[in-house]
C-alpha atoms as one frame of an Amber mdcrd trajectory, in Angstrom:
protein
  27.579 123.542 132.874  29.543 127.557 130.437  33.084 125.365 131.214  31.636
 121.979 129.458  30.333 124.455 126.391  33.493 126.522 126.357  35.393 123.614
 125.754  33.231 122.416 123.567  33.221 125.085 121.193  37.041 124.769 121.762
  37.148 121.413 120.814  35.183 121.075 117.344  36.665 124.959 116.250  40.365
 122.309 116.691  38.721 120.088 114.427  37.157 122.167 111.528  40.935 124.036
 111.565  42.890 120.946 111.905  40.066 119.009 108.344  40.419 123.083 107.213
  44.794 122.105 107.092  44.628 118.782 105.194  42.988 119.525 103.193  45.078
 122.506 101.326  47.857 120.231 102.043  46.263 118.146  99.874  44.971 120.445
  97.273  49.182 121.915  97.875  50.886 119.029  97.241  48.018 117.364  95.169
  51.258 115.765  92.174  51.214 117.020  88.808  51.531 113.782  86.726  52.683
 116.538  83.635  53.295 114.683  80.766  52.718 111.185  82.473  49.363 111.126
  83.000  47.470 110.064  80.062  44.955 111.880  78.411  41.184 110.055  79.484
  40.714 108.497  76.084  38.508 105.495  77.462  35.343 107.291  78.339  33.965
 105.055  75.788  34.811 102.138  77.769  37.437  99.238  76.958  34.534  97.632
  74.746  35.727  99.035  71.632  39.053  97.524  72.740  37.492  94.581  73.106
  37.794  94.945  77.521  41.378  95.525  77.313  42.666  98.718  78.167  45.803
 100.396  77.132  49.172 100.989  78.170  48.286  98.912  81.104  51.591  96.507
  81.591  50.417  93.046  82.226  52.684  89.611  82.090  49.107  87.955  81.285
  48.430  89.854  78.737  51.437  92.281  77.359  54.011  93.947  78.709  56.019
  95.207  76.130  58.907  92.040  76.558  56.960  88.492  77.079  56.323  86.466
  73.567  57.197  88.889  71.461  57.926  85.608  68.735  54.663  85.454  67.780
  53.814  88.731  65.729  57.919  88.303  64.006  57.345  86.118  61.262  58.933
  88.649  58.895  61.282  89.837  60.468  63.864  87.261  59.325  63.506  88.716
  55.989  63.361  92.231  56.651  66.491  92.393  59.353  69.438  91.501  56.717
  71.969  93.863  55.271  70.582  93.516  51.514  73.976  93.677  48.766  74.571
  96.377  46.343  74.047  94.346  43.541  70.225  93.940  44.908  69.260  97.140
  45.648  65.695  98.192  43.830  66.362 100.589  40.212  65.330 104.328  40.721
  63.196 104.972  38.175  63.840 108.579  36.412  60.579 108.164  33.506  63.005
 108.069  30.652  64.547 111.824  32.198  68.277 111.742  32.731  72.079 110.909
  31.498  71.258 108.143  34.391  68.435 106.226  33.025  70.260 103.367  31.926
  72.755 102.649  34.483  72.818 100.203  36.420  70.839 102.246  39.808  68.543
 103.225  37.580  64.987 102.125  35.403  62.837 104.720  33.124  59.118 103.567
  34.532  58.283 104.885  37.183  54.997 105.093  39.237  53.011 107.521  40.706
  52.266 107.997  44.040  49.084 105.168  45.323  47.082 106.397  48.128  43.956
 104.137  49.342  42.057 105.037  52.240  39.194 103.016  54.304  35.355 104.113
  54.316  35.565 102.455  57.739  38.251 101.690  60.560  38.830  98.178  61.179
  37.749  97.202  64.891  40.654  98.406  67.538  40.759  95.863  69.705  43.727
  95.397  71.929  44.434  91.259  71.760  47.311  90.253  75.071  49.563  87.697
  73.397  48.356  84.627  73.878  47.245  85.445  70.321  47.773  85.899  66.883
  46.761  88.640  65.201  46.158  87.810  60.894  45.645  90.471  58.849  43.865
  90.527  54.913  45.546  93.416  53.482  48.855  92.499  53.846  48.766  96.878
  54.614  47.773  96.751  57.044  46.076 100.634  57.592  43.765  99.607  60.556
  42.442  96.992  62.879  42.763  95.042  65.903  46.831  94.528  67.559  48.398
  95.069  71.083  47.343  96.930  74.038  51.246  98.297  74.269  51.866 100.864
  71.694  56.363 101.051  70.224  58.505 104.220  71.840  58.364 105.998  68.657
  61.827 106.431  66.755  63.599 103.693  63.660  63.550  99.903  64.536  65.438
  97.117  62.646  62.493  95.974  62.383  58.891  96.633  64.225  55.082  94.325
  63.721  52.245  95.732  62.715  50.297  94.449  65.476  52.433  96.861  67.551
  52.811 100.223  65.488  48.250  99.673  64.497  48.637 100.780  67.854  50.535
 104.024  67.157  48.818 104.751  64.005  45.302 105.174  66.276  47.441 107.494
  67.631  47.568 110.277  65.219  51.469 108.352  64.613  52.775 107.864  60.813
  54.647 104.530  60.139  56.845 104.462  57.218  57.252 101.948  55.461  60.013
 100.581  53.253  61.369  98.013  51.189  64.920  96.665  52.768  66.868  96.569
  49.201  65.241 100.262  48.678  68.333 102.288  47.203  69.894 103.647  49.786
  69.971 107.462  48.966  65.934 107.312  48.590  65.508 105.654  51.869  68.334
 108.784  53.206  65.758 111.261  52.307  62.500 108.612  53.892  64.205 109.115
  56.875  64.942 112.737  56.438  61.337 113.332  56.103  60.273 111.176  59.266
  61.931 113.071  61.023  61.389 116.800  60.510  58.042 116.235  59.702  56.385
 114.605  63.609  58.562 113.449  66.598  55.644 110.256  66.393  56.587 107.947
  64.132  57.517 104.900  63.456  60.752 103.482  60.949  61.316 100.049  60.196
  61.089  98.060  56.517  58.244  95.911  56.300  57.687  92.937  52.774  56.716
  95.780  50.346  57.623  95.948  46.100  59.995  96.778  44.374  57.515  98.923
  42.379  55.969 100.735  45.587  59.586 100.358  47.754  57.443 103.551  50.219
  54.537 103.289  51.707  53.553 106.622  54.988  50.740 105.541  56.663  47.944
 106.560  58.725  44.998 106.162  60.200  43.137 103.886  57.899  45.080 105.331
  54.907  48.838 104.805  52.772  49.884 106.223  50.808  52.550 104.365  48.118
  56.051 105.849  46.239  58.045 104.594  43.399  60.903 106.887  45.054  60.563
 109.603  47.859  63.394 112.733  46.056  60.504 113.925  44.405  57.253 113.068
  45.997  58.360 115.308  48.986  55.464 117.804  48.609  52.588 114.642  47.898
  53.946 113.415  51.308  54.475 116.902  53.437  50.638 117.722  52.791  49.625
 113.577  53.313  51.118 113.878  57.269  49.022 117.129  56.562  46.211 115.979
  55.606  45.820 112.889  57.751  48.458 112.243  61.225  46.843 113.649  64.620
  43.786 113.630  63.461  43.041 109.926  65.257  39.433 109.940  67.809  43.015
 108.897  70.216  45.687 111.201  69.376  45.474 113.407  72.145  47.726 110.050
  72.864  50.847 111.733  72.146  53.196 109.440  74.074  55.903 107.175  74.574
  54.164 103.346  74.308  56.540 100.442  75.850  57.715  98.705  73.364  62.081
  98.488  72.175  62.518  95.661  70.554  64.931  96.429  68.102  64.909 100.206
  68.606  67.466 101.657  66.636  66.694 105.166  67.257  64.673 106.955  69.508
  62.458 109.788  68.068  63.643 113.854  68.559  61.315 116.895  69.250  59.644
 118.475  65.834  59.430 121.525  67.329  57.830 119.799  70.408  56.826 116.491
  71.363  52.716 116.867  71.075  53.990 117.590  67.257  51.105 120.539  67.290
  52.406 121.679  63.851  53.232 118.312  61.366  56.314 118.914  58.990  57.170
 122.187  60.291  60.318 122.876  57.497  57.865 122.971  54.629  55.785 125.633
  55.532  56.183 126.876  51.809  53.553 123.422  51.524  50.095 124.365  52.086
  47.263 121.885  54.091  45.601 121.203  51.462  42.876 118.695  51.834  44.721
 115.566  50.501  42.716 113.548  47.274
């Protein structure tokens, strides 16, 4: 009887020690997902996204690679080499020695800021359904579940970069025939202000050939170099402030990607436009 009791106690102790070892081993070897773990931004459920989860590669819905033509109707007119004679003149407002040269014209416009009071529903649509926008330059609304890798594109469609805006990013649009020097300044602003940016040509007007977009807002420009403080202030106040801005990772869409974005400070864009500290982040009106 005593022997059986001792054996039973020993067996129980051994079992507890074994289970404890397994539990500790599980904790010690728990995988560290680090930058690859998406934050839980779906605590509200997927109802706001139409029941389709973001970032899930699904051949039956969206894998970022198949059935892309449905979103690329404008690509042909966007992806082209613009002859020098068709380049858009740079406005000078009547000032400067080159006011009447072919590369400039005398009229200029103040930057135009347009913000929507309410965002359009951010439904995730699979690739079997076309997404059409009422606004020629949408800043919110339905989009694809797979968002783009951040960086510069030969062309990226709004059905992709709207998802980037929802993640707190900025999209830099330019007319295909924008002035080359102004375009260089424009791209430099994008690449030095935040990693979470998309640069792409778009069907803009010649009067306002540059646009910077954030979620529900757009800033339209006739030229860039004289409006750098305005753009920086806009970015400091309007980026990284969405309900999904904690999602800083690249997406899996990379069709026509020319150059992947590099880190600016850190990969979370903790400080927007760090090279322009002298420009305060005032409330942008």
